[in-house]
């Protein structure tokens, strides 16, 4: 499986990441990617960006060094009622919004609470992708969430950074990918890079998808065609990649 875009990356705007936007784009160019999404953390992360970062992203060029640059954000889910830490005004400036549960921004809930809040996020009109749903300690009912993603046309992420930190999680990635295959749900394969050298690093995930015979047509960033289709389906008014 070929991956042509990295849709989850952090710059030095998040202090626990180490590269500038320009360096991250250079990393994408080195990895021969067609596109990169810059998705820094929302303000509720201890070192997250403030609101101004997101509403100023319109100044970032659409293409740098022949790499399409998507203006993105990784919103923190901050309550089990489905509140996130990016305002509707901030979200309007973004091409791609990931919603994630991080234990720095919310107390881990029960499996029922996590399932319900993931379903709320998938129904949120401005959220495009659920970030690293396989991450502990946020257990949830995979099948219910995958079915909601099927209804709403949203994507679930397979995150190589999280897998690198916790290789034993591979079984959960497999389970999620097989359910997405069964219900024909979009997935993204992302590095969640925190340094330019990690951009385009997808670890064992592309091979795993091949092994599981997941069709490339379900992977948002397996081709320009898929990526453009996903962005169009999500109503994004941006130039073709
Ligand atoms: Zn995250
Ligand atoms: Zn991240």
Coordinates of N, CA and C in Angstrom, one line a residue, residues 79 82 127 161 195 218 225 232:
X79 N -14.8 17.1 27.0 CA -15.9 16.6 27.9 C -16.6 15.5 27.2
X82 N -19.2 16.0 24.5 CA -18.7 16.2 23.1 C -18.2 17.6 22.8
X127 N -15.7 17.9 12.2 CA -14.6 16.9 12.5 C -14.5 16.0 11.3
X161 N 3.0 6.8 15.0 CA 3.7 7.3 16.2 C 3.3 6.5 17.4
X195 N 8.7 15.5 14.6 CA 10.0 16.1 14.1 C 10.0 15.8 12.6
X218 N -10.2 2.4 0.4 CA -10.7 2.9 1.7 C -9.7 3.7 2.5
X225 N -6.3 10.8 -5.8 CA -7.7 10.7 -6.1 C -8.6 10.5 -4.9
X232 N -13.5 16.6 -0.9 CA -14.7 17.1 -1.6 C -16.0 16.6 -0.8

